[in-house]
């Protein structure tokens, strides 16, 4: 079987709030309620404008799960003119579209009605499964219960939302847990057909967390997990790794299809100590496989029409822009 060209999305990362109802044992993204705990509208506008000027096609909105459950948060979101973070996300998604970027929201677990509502202004959405195992790191995390996350992923399928999910490796799960997680994802996709990519993300310990001295897994183990994913997952699901967290050049040959969202403008706010590679560096990482830019919604779902009709013209325009950039890059590489 001929291997795919390695793909990536040029994105902007907007963390709307780090307030979260979960208390994961490995997370430094979460912050308590306080001044500045919500990204100001002026800052969000600045990032959107800069990112559009830099040729970004994806606006990635990420925030803590159901922050309204944390005391005092509502006062902070109201200062931005909204009653919930989802309302704020909807507004900024509309603004991203006006700037010429496709919104992709990763907001943790969402209820069916909220998924349906946000899908009106999103080209794609996502939620990491992380693991189907019950682990100590998720002890105080109501949104990390496997059955809760599985239900959310299934609901996205019922709504025909092009979706990203994935595993977080090395947080206390076993090899058989990983296999089970892939089997669950494969089963959901076979029922609904909406999972466009699965991220295989290695856990990186953070100072100041309960797991700051947790042992890390090596490239060989990550490689074996990628191979397992390729064996279990349907062939139309892309396997993705974050190029800022692992030795991506070494892992490409294990069966990687995609390098995910890479931003020329913003940092990885979940893993700020690990900077993105420059766009030009992705060519080196991809090696002989070659590298191509893509949209946050895969072509398969564009052909199916699994996106809001309001995004039709923008998807068409950005698709042509990317095709032109890919053709220019291919020509330059051949010279």
mmCIF file of C-alpha atoms in Angstrom:
data_model
loop_
_atom_site.group_PDB
_atom_site.id
_atom_site.type_symbol
_atom_site.label_atom_id
_atom_site.label_comp_id
_atom_site.label_asym_id
_atom_site.label_seq_id
_atom_site.Cartn_x
_atom_site.Cartn_y
_atom_site.Cartn_z
ATOM 1 C CA UNK A 1 0.000 0.000 0.000
ATOM 2 C CA UNK A 2 1.335 3.424 -0.991
ATOM 3 C CA UNK A 3 1.865 5.694 1.997
ATOM 4 C CA UNK A 4 0.144 9.063 2.193
ATOM 5 C CA UNK A 5 1.947 12.357 1.846
ATOM 6 C CA UNK A 6 2.376 13.821 5.336
ATOM 7 C CA UNK A 7 -0.111 16.620 5.979
ATOM 8 C CA UNK A 8 -0.523 19.494 8.427
ATOM 9 C CA UNK A 9 -2.825 22.428 9.098
ATOM 10 C CA UNK A 10 -1.615 26.020 9.490
ATOM 11 C CA UNK A 11 -3.490 27.245 12.540
ATOM 12 C CA UNK A 12 -3.907 29.834 15.249
ATOM 13 C CA UNK A 13 -4.302 28.633 18.850
ATOM 14 C CA UNK A 14 -6.746 30.671 20.958
ATOM 15 C CA UNK A 15 -7.126 29.501 24.601
ATOM 16 C CA UNK A 16 -10.327 31.248 25.653
ATOM 17 C CA UNK A 17 -9.981 30.221 29.293
ATOM 18 C CA UNK A 18 -7.842 27.855 31.341
ATOM 19 C CA UNK A 19 -10.518 27.524 34.029
ATOM 20 C CA UNK A 20 -11.699 23.893 34.081
ATOM 21 C CA UNK A 21 -13.899 21.646 36.199
ATOM 22 C CA UNK A 22 -11.393 18.751 35.950
ATOM 23 C CA UNK A 23 -8.329 18.264 38.157
ATOM 24 C CA UNK A 24 -6.021 16.099 36.041
ATOM 25 C CA UNK A 25 -2.856 14.964 37.798
ATOM 26 C CA UNK A 26 -0.641 16.026 34.887
ATOM 27 C CA UNK A 27 -2.092 19.363 33.702
ATOM 28 C CA UNK A 28 -0.591 22.842 33.958
ATOM 29 C CA UNK A 29 -3.040 24.408 31.494
ATOM 30 C CA UNK A 30 -5.737 24.657 34.165
ATOM 31 C CA UNK A 31 -5.746 27.834 36.261
ATOM 32 C CA UNK A 32 -8.059 28.981 39.062
ATOM 33 C CA UNK A 33 -10.646 31.685 38.562
ATOM 34 C CA UNK A 34 -9.094 35.138 38.789
ATOM 35 C CA UNK A 35 -8.275 38.311 36.920
ATOM 36 C CA UNK A 36 -7.354 37.567 33.330
ATOM 37 C CA UNK A 37 -8.702 34.006 33.405
ATOM 38 C CA UNK A 38 -10.676 34.707 30.221
ATOM 39 C CA UNK A 39 -8.947 35.764 27.010
ATOM 40 C CA UNK A 40 -9.942 39.366 26.350
ATOM 41 C CA UNK A 41 -11.902 40.099 23.194
ATOM 42 C CA UNK A 42 -9.262 42.624 22.112
ATOM 43 C CA UNK A 43 -6.521 39.982 22.404
ATOM 44 C CA UNK A 44 -8.576 37.411 20.528
ATOM 45 C CA UNK A 45 -9.198 39.912 17.721
ATOM 46 C CA UNK A 46 -5.476 40.708 17.563
ATOM 47 C CA UNK A 47 -4.556 37.020 17.279
ATOM 48 C CA UNK A 48 -7.176 36.396 14.606
ATOM 49 C CA UNK A 49 -5.996 39.360 12.554
ATOM 50 C CA UNK A 50 -2.305 38.407 12.828
ATOM 51 C CA UNK A 51 -3.009 34.771 12.036
ATOM 52 C CA UNK A 52 -5.103 35.564 8.981
ATOM 53 C CA UNK A 53 -2.301 37.806 7.722
ATOM 54 C CA UNK A 54 0.154 34.916 8.234
ATOM 55 C CA UNK A 55 -1.914 32.637 5.998
ATOM 56 C CA UNK A 56 -3.467 30.533 8.745
ATOM 57 C CA UNK A 57 -6.586 28.647 7.653
ATOM 58 C CA UNK A 58 -7.671 27.225 11.024
ATOM 59 C CA UNK A 59 -8.694 29.013 14.221
ATOM 60 C CA UNK A 60 -8.317 26.465 17.037
ATOM 61 C CA UNK A 61 -10.460 27.391 20.033
ATOM 62 C CA UNK A 62 -9.498 25.518 23.182
ATOM 63 C CA UNK A 63 -10.662 26.067 26.743
ATOM 64 C CA UNK A 64 -11.192 24.293 30.030
ATOM 65 C CA UNK A 65 -14.169 21.999 30.332
ATOM 66 C CA UNK A 66 -17.437 23.492 31.636
ATOM 67 C CA UNK A 67 -15.703 26.359 33.468
ATOM 68 C CA UNK A 68 -19.061 27.770 34.586
ATOM 69 C CA UNK A 69 -19.059 25.041 37.256
ATOM 70 C CA UNK A 70 -16.147 26.849 38.947
ATOM 71 C CA UNK A 71 -17.193 29.505 41.490
ATOM 72 C CA UNK A 72 -16.700 33.039 40.215
ATOM 73 C CA UNK A 73 -16.137 32.191 36.574
ATOM 74 C CA UNK A 74 -19.426 33.600 35.324
ATOM 75 C CA UNK A 75 -18.477 37.071 36.585
ATOM 76 C CA UNK A 76 -15.331 36.912 34.459
ATOM 77 C CA UNK A 77 -17.014 35.730 31.268
ATOM 78 C CA UNK A 78 -19.699 38.404 31.680
ATOM 79 C CA UNK A 79 -16.938 41.031 31.601
ATOM 80 C CA UNK A 80 -16.394 40.006 27.978
ATOM 81 C CA UNK A 81 -20.097 40.446 27.252
ATOM 82 C CA UNK A 82 -21.222 36.798 27.343
ATOM 83 C CA UNK A 83 -23.007 34.545 29.814
ATOM 84 C CA UNK A 84 -21.069 31.361 28.960
ATOM 85 C CA UNK A 85 -17.753 30.476 27.349
ATOM 86 C CA UNK A 86 -19.651 28.644 24.603
ATOM 87 C CA UNK A 87 -21.415 31.875 23.656
ATOM 88 C CA UNK A 88 -18.013 33.569 23.545
ATOM 89 C CA UNK A 89 -16.637 30.754 21.396
ATOM 90 C CA UNK A 90 -19.574 31.019 19.001
ATOM 91 C CA UNK A 91 -18.989 34.758 18.617
ATOM 92 C CA UNK A 92 -15.254 34.345 17.998
ATOM 93 C CA UNK A 93 -15.928 31.533 15.548
ATOM 94 C CA UNK A 94 -18.034 33.969 13.552
ATOM 95 C CA UNK A 95 -15.223 36.510 13.753
ATOM 96 C CA UNK A 96 -12.674 33.910 12.599
ATOM 97 C CA UNK A 97 -14.845 33.183 9.570
ATOM 98 C CA UNK A 98 -14.994 36.891 8.792
ATOM 99 C CA UNK A 99 -11.194 37.016 8.941
ATOM 100 C CA UNK A 100 -11.065 34.083 6.513
ATOM 101 C CA UNK A 101 -10.255 31.147 8.810
ATOM 102 C CA UNK A 102 -12.167 27.958 9.570
ATOM 103 C CA UNK A 103 -13.024 27.423 13.249
ATOM 104 C CA UNK A 104 -12.129 24.139 14.978
ATOM 105 C CA UNK A 105 -13.263 23.870 18.605
ATOM 106 C CA UNK A 106 -11.855 21.570 21.268
ATOM 107 C CA UNK A 107 -13.783 22.351 24.442
ATOM 108 C CA UNK A 108 -13.717 19.129 26.408
ATOM 109 C CA UNK A 109 -16.962 17.239 26.908
ATOM 110 C CA UNK A 110 -20.026 18.976 25.473
ATOM 111 C CA UNK A 111 -23.697 18.101 25.690
ATOM 112 C CA UNK A 112 -25.481 17.057 22.480
ATOM 113 C CA UNK A 113 -27.331 20.377 22.112
ATOM 114 C CA UNK A 114 -24.119 22.365 22.609
ATOM 115 C CA UNK A 115 -22.297 20.275 20.013
ATOM 116 C CA UNK A 116 -25.132 20.837 17.576
ATOM 117 C CA UNK A 117 -25.170 24.585 18.214
ATOM 118 C CA UNK A 118 -21.402 25.090 17.888
ATOM 119 C CA UNK A 119 -21.324 22.952 14.751
ATOM 120 C CA UNK A 120 -23.209 25.799 13.028
ATOM 121 C CA UNK A 121 -19.967 27.822 12.992
ATOM 122 C CA UNK A 122 -17.279 25.118 13.039
ATOM 123 C CA UNK A 123 -15.735 23.222 10.137
ATOM 124 C CA UNK A 124 -14.581 20.477 12.519
ATOM 125 C CA UNK A 125 -14.352 19.764 16.233
ATOM 126 C CA UNK A 126 -12.426 17.492 18.583
ATOM 127 C CA UNK A 127 -12.143 15.726 21.926
ATOM 128 C CA UNK A 128 -9.277 13.535 23.085
ATOM 129 C CA UNK A 129 -10.497 10.199 24.378
ATOM 130 C CA UNK A 130 -7.115 9.890 26.157
ATOM 131 C CA UNK A 131 -7.822 6.376 27.432
ATOM 132 C CA UNK A 132 -10.659 3.976 28.135
ATOM 133 C CA UNK A 133 -8.916 2.979 31.372
ATOM 134 C CA UNK A 134 -9.824 4.205 34.827
ATOM 135 C CA UNK A 135 -6.560 5.755 36.061
ATOM 136 C CA UNK A 136 -5.509 7.677 39.217
ATOM 137 C CA UNK A 137 -4.560 10.739 37.132
ATOM 138 C CA UNK A 138 -8.269 11.208 36.346
ATOM 139 C CA UNK A 139 -9.504 10.715 39.913
ATOM 140 C CA UNK A 140 -11.035 14.198 40.314
ATOM 141 C CA UNK A 141 -12.132 14.619 36.719
ATOM 142 C CA UNK A 142 -15.846 14.087 36.022
ATOM 143 C CA UNK A 143 -15.266 14.878 32.354
ATOM 144 C CA UNK A 144 -12.508 12.304 31.975
ATOM 145 C CA UNK A 145 -14.692 9.296 32.729
ATOM 146 C CA UNK A 146 -14.368 7.100 29.627
ATOM 147 C CA UNK A 147 -18.100 6.608 29.178
ATOM 148 C CA UNK A 148 -18.693 10.387 29.247
ATOM 149 C CA UNK A 149 -16.087 11.072 26.579
ATOM 150 C CA UNK A 150 -17.224 8.167 24.412
ATOM 151 C CA UNK A 151 -20.789 9.489 24.515
ATOM 152 C CA UNK A 152 -19.612 12.926 23.377
ATOM 153 C CA UNK A 153 -17.618 11.449 20.475
ATOM 154 C CA UNK A 154 -20.631 9.357 19.472
ATOM 155 C CA UNK A 155 -22.910 12.404 19.616
ATOM 156 C CA UNK A 156 -20.556 14.226 17.264
ATOM 157 C CA UNK A 157 -20.968 11.281 14.897
ATOM 158 C CA UNK A 158 -24.752 11.481 15.073
ATOM 159 C CA UNK A 159 -24.439 15.154 14.142
ATOM 160 C CA UNK A 160 -22.037 14.441 11.264
ATOM 161 C CA UNK A 161 -19.299 16.650 12.691
ATOM 162 C CA UNK A 162 -15.845 15.926 11.192
ATOM 163 C CA UNK A 163 -13.987 14.979 14.336
ATOM 164 C CA UNK A 164 -10.551 14.592 15.874
ATOM 165 C CA UNK A 165 -9.851 12.363 18.861
ATOM 166 C CA UNK A 166 -6.804 10.609 20.239
ATOM 167 C CA UNK A 167 -4.855 8.904 22.990
ATOM 168 C CA UNK A 168 -2.577 10.427 25.615
ATOM 169 C CA UNK A 169 0.219 7.921 26.161
ATOM 170 C CA UNK A 170 2.000 7.288 29.429
ATOM 171 C CA UNK A 171 -0.540 8.534 32.003
ATOM 172 C CA UNK A 172 -1.015 5.206 33.738
ATOM 173 C CA UNK A 173 -2.631 3.089 31.026
ATOM 174 C CA UNK A 174 -1.342 -0.284 29.836
ATOM 175 C CA UNK A 175 -0.630 -1.555 26.339
ATOM 176 C CA UNK A 176 -3.902 -3.479 26.376
ATOM 177 C CA UNK A 177 -5.705 -0.283 27.438
ATOM 178 C CA UNK A 178 -4.338 1.414 24.342
ATOM 179 C CA UNK A 179 -5.524 -1.420 22.148
ATOM 180 C CA UNK A 180 -8.966 -1.198 23.739
ATOM 181 C CA UNK A 181 -9.029 2.579 23.168
ATOM 182 C CA UNK A 182 -8.235 2.117 19.482
ATOM 183 C CA UNK A 183 -10.917 -0.572 19.220
ATOM 184 C CA UNK A 184 -13.491 1.782 20.758
ATOM 185 C CA UNK A 185 -12.566 4.585 18.351
ATOM 186 C CA UNK A 186 -12.666 2.182 15.410
ATOM 187 C CA UNK A 187 -16.112 0.947 16.473
ATOM 188 C CA UNK A 188 -17.486 4.480 16.754
ATOM 189 C CA UNK A 189 -16.119 5.373 13.329
ATOM 190 C CA UNK A 190 -17.594 2.274 11.738
ATOM 191 C CA UNK A 191 -21.012 3.356 13.055
ATOM 192 C CA UNK A 192 -20.836 7.057 12.201
ATOM 193 C CA UNK A 193 -17.874 7.599 9.850
ATOM 194 C CA UNK A 194 -16.920 11.009 11.250
ATOM 195 C CA UNK A 195 -13.467 10.526 12.776
ATOM 196 C CA UNK A 196 -10.968 12.070 10.414
ATOM 197 C CA UNK A 197 -7.843 11.734 12.550
ATOM 198 C CA UNK A 198 -6.548 10.130 15.733
ATOM 199 C CA UNK A 199 -3.777 11.883 17.645
ATOM 200 C CA UNK A 200 -1.175 9.735 19.370
ATOM 201 C CA UNK A 201 0.237 12.152 21.911
ATOM 202 C CA UNK A 202 2.971 11.311 24.379
ATOM 203 C CA UNK A 203 2.582 12.689 27.903
ATOM 204 C CA UNK A 204 5.253 15.230 28.905
ATOM 205 C CA UNK A 205 5.580 15.700 32.708
ATOM 206 C CA UNK A 206 5.086 19.228 34.007
ATOM 207 C CA UNK A 207 6.748 20.809 37.035
ATOM 208 C CA UNK A 208 4.380 21.541 39.869
ATOM 209 C CA UNK A 209 1.985 18.692 39.091
ATOM 210 C CA UNK A 210 1.388 15.430 40.932
ATOM 211 C CA UNK A 211 3.050 13.623 38.009
ATOM 212 C CA UNK A 212 6.091 15.856 37.561
ATOM 213 C CA UNK A 213 8.462 12.911 38.152
ATOM 214 C CA UNK A 214 6.388 10.421 36.186
ATOM 215 C CA UNK A 215 8.484 8.278 33.819
ATOM 216 C CA UNK A 216 8.171 9.164 30.135
ATOM 217 C CA UNK A 217 7.777 6.683 27.317
ATOM 218 C CA UNK A 218 10.392 6.519 24.599
ATOM 219 C CA UNK A 219 10.204 6.734 20.835
ATOM 220 C CA UNK A 220 10.238 2.952 20.438
ATOM 221 C CA UNK A 221 7.087 2.564 22.528
ATOM 222 C CA UNK A 222 5.388 5.414 20.711
ATOM 223 C CA UNK A 223 6.322 3.772 17.412
ATOM 224 C CA UNK A 224 4.796 0.458 18.468
ATOM 225 C CA UNK A 225 1.611 2.281 19.493
ATOM 226 C CA UNK A 226 1.428 3.970 16.096
ATOM 227 C CA UNK A 227 1.775 0.572 14.421
ATOM 228 C CA UNK A 228 -0.990 -0.798 16.635
ATOM 229 C CA UNK A 229 -3.197 2.130 15.646
ATOM 230 C CA UNK A 230 -2.618 1.418 11.962
ATOM 231 C CA UNK A 231 -3.574 -2.229 12.498
ATOM 232 C CA UNK A 232 -6.795 -1.474 14.374
ATOM 233 C CA UNK A 233 -8.147 1.789 12.972
ATOM 234 C CA UNK A 234 -9.997 1.950 9.643
ATOM 235 C CA UNK A 235 -7.720 3.016 6.807
ATOM 236 C CA UNK A 236 -9.563 6.276 6.183
ATOM 237 C CA UNK A 237 -8.590 7.616 9.631
ATOM 238 C CA UNK A 238 -5.326 9.572 9.617
ATOM 239 C CA UNK A 239 -2.843 8.883 12.417
ATOM 240 C CA UNK A 240 -1.375 12.097 13.785
ATOM 241 C CA UNK A 241 1.505 12.962 16.093
ATOM 242 C CA UNK A 242 2.362 16.397 17.549
ATOM 243 C CA UNK A 243 5.745 17.363 16.051
ATOM 244 C CA UNK A 244 6.661 19.541 19.034
ATOM 245 C CA UNK A 245 6.332 16.760 21.633
ATOM 246 C CA UNK A 246 8.073 13.750 20.104
ATOM 247 C CA UNK A 247 10.924 12.870 17.756
ATOM 248 C CA UNK A 248 8.683 13.227 14.736
ATOM 249 C CA UNK A 249 11.390 12.524 12.154
ATOM 250 C CA UNK A 250 12.011 9.139 13.734
ATOM 251 C CA UNK A 251 8.299 8.319 14.036
ATOM 252 C CA UNK A 252 7.243 9.147 10.477
ATOM 253 C CA UNK A 253 8.264 5.694 9.289
ATOM 254 C CA UNK A 254 6.075 4.007 11.906
ATOM 255 C CA UNK A 255 2.908 4.923 10.036
ATOM 256 C CA UNK A 256 2.279 8.611 10.720
ATOM 257 C CA UNK A 257 -0.016 10.404 8.257
ATOM 258 C CA UNK A 258 -0.336 13.870 9.734
ATOM 259 C CA UNK A 259 1.449 16.412 11.951
ATOM 260 C CA UNK A 260 -1.668 18.237 13.113
ATOM 261 C CA UNK A 261 -2.042 21.954 13.560
ATOM 262 C CA UNK A 262 1.163 23.993 13.529
ATOM 263 C CA UNK A 263 1.061 27.725 14.124
ATOM 264 C CA UNK A 264 3.431 30.352 12.732
ATOM 265 C CA UNK A 265 1.899 32.883 15.136
ATOM 266 C CA UNK A 266 0.859 31.346 18.475
ATOM 267 C CA UNK A 267 2.448 28.902 20.922
ATOM 268 C CA UNK A 268 1.111 25.552 22.125
ATOM 269 C CA UNK A 269 -0.594 26.820 25.276
ATOM 270 C CA UNK A 270 -1.109 23.301 26.638
ATOM 271 C CA UNK A 271 2.609 22.498 26.241
ATOM 272 C CA UNK A 272 4.246 25.952 26.200
ATOM 273 C CA UNK A 273 7.680 24.530 26.968
ATOM 274 C CA UNK A 274 7.638 22.718 23.618
ATOM 275 C CA UNK A 275 7.695 25.222 20.714
ATOM 276 C CA UNK A 276 6.252 24.362 17.316
ATOM 277 C CA UNK A 277 8.709 23.591 14.554
ATOM 278 C CA UNK A 278 8.835 26.250 11.866
ATOM 279 C CA UNK A 279 6.689 25.516 8.817
ATOM 280 C CA UNK A 280 9.829 24.984 6.725
ATOM 281 C CA UNK A 281 11.100 22.414 9.258
ATOM 282 C CA UNK A 282 8.089 20.206 8.523
ATOM 283 C CA UNK A 283 9.644 19.371 5.137
ATOM 284 C CA UNK A 284 12.679 17.964 6.929
ATOM 285 C CA UNK A 285 10.513 16.000 9.357
ATOM 286 C CA UNK A 286 8.439 14.506 6.539
ATOM 287 C CA UNK A 287 11.525 13.474 4.579
ATOM 288 C CA UNK A 288 10.922 11.495 1.405
ATOM 289 C CA UNK A 289 7.199 11.256 2.146
ATOM 290 C CA UNK A 290 6.768 14.925 1.327
ATOM 291 C CA UNK A 291 4.619 17.490 3.105
ATOM 292 C CA UNK A 292 1.327 19.125 2.122
ATOM 293 C CA UNK A 293 -0.868 21.666 3.829
ATOM 294 C CA UNK A 294 -4.533 20.776 4.438
ATOM 295 C CA UNK A 295 -7.667 22.321 5.893
ATOM 296 C CA UNK A 296 -8.948 21.384 9.349
ATOM 297 C CA UNK A 297 -11.828 19.605 7.580
ATOM 298 C CA UNK A 298 -10.605 16.732 5.412
ATOM 299 C CA UNK A 299 -11.504 16.494 1.719
ATOM 300 C CA UNK A 300 -13.626 13.403 2.345
ATOM 301 C CA UNK A 301 -16.018 15.439 4.469
ATOM 302 C CA UNK A 302 -15.974 18.404 2.126
ATOM 303 C CA UNK A 303 -17.131 16.078 -0.657
ATOM 304 C CA UNK A 304 -19.865 14.728 1.610
ATOM 305 C CA UNK A 305 -21.021 18.227 2.516
ATOM 306 C CA UNK A 306 -20.528 17.662 6.244
ATOM 307 C CA UNK A 307 -20.127 21.342 7.092
ATOM 308 C CA UNK A 308 -22.384 24.377 7.622
ATOM 309 C CA UNK A 309 -23.633 25.823 4.347
ATOM 310 C CA UNK A 310 -22.412 29.241 5.522
ATOM 311 C CA UNK A 311 -18.825 27.954 5.256
ATOM 312 C CA UNK A 312 -19.152 26.723 1.679
ATOM 313 C CA UNK A 313 -17.549 29.704 -0.064
ATOM 314 C CA UNK A 314 -14.738 29.989 2.492
ATOM 315 C CA UNK A 315 -13.909 26.286 2.308
ATOM 316 C CA UNK A 316 -13.781 26.555 -1.484
ATOM 317 C CA UNK A 317 -11.521 29.629 -1.371
ATOM 318 C CA UNK A 318 -9.144 28.235 1.242
ATOM 319 C CA UNK A 319 -8.988 24.909 -0.567
ATOM 320 C CA UNK A 320 -7.825 26.701 -3.705
ATOM 321 C CA UNK A 321 -5.316 28.786 -1.708
ATOM 322 C CA UNK A 322 -3.818 25.659 -0.162
ATOM 323 C CA UNK A 323 -3.703 23.838 -3.470
ATOM 324 C CA UNK A 324 -1.775 26.737 -4.963
ATOM 325 C CA UNK A 325 0.685 26.819 -2.043
ATOM 326 C CA UNK A 326 1.203 23.070 -2.251
ATOM 327 C CA UNK A 327 1.851 23.285 -5.984
ATOM 328 C CA UNK A 328 4.401 26.062 -5.496
ATOM 329 C CA UNK A 329 6.151 24.116 -2.718
ATOM 330 C CA UNK A 330 6.210 20.983 -4.865
ATOM 331 C CA UNK A 331 7.711 22.930 -7.761
ATOM 332 C CA UNK A 332 10.363 24.497 -5.538
ATOM 333 C CA UNK A 333 11.294 21.113 -4.086
ATOM 334 C CA UNK A 334 11.717 19.580 -7.534
ATOM 335 C CA UNK A 335 14.122 22.277 -8.706
#
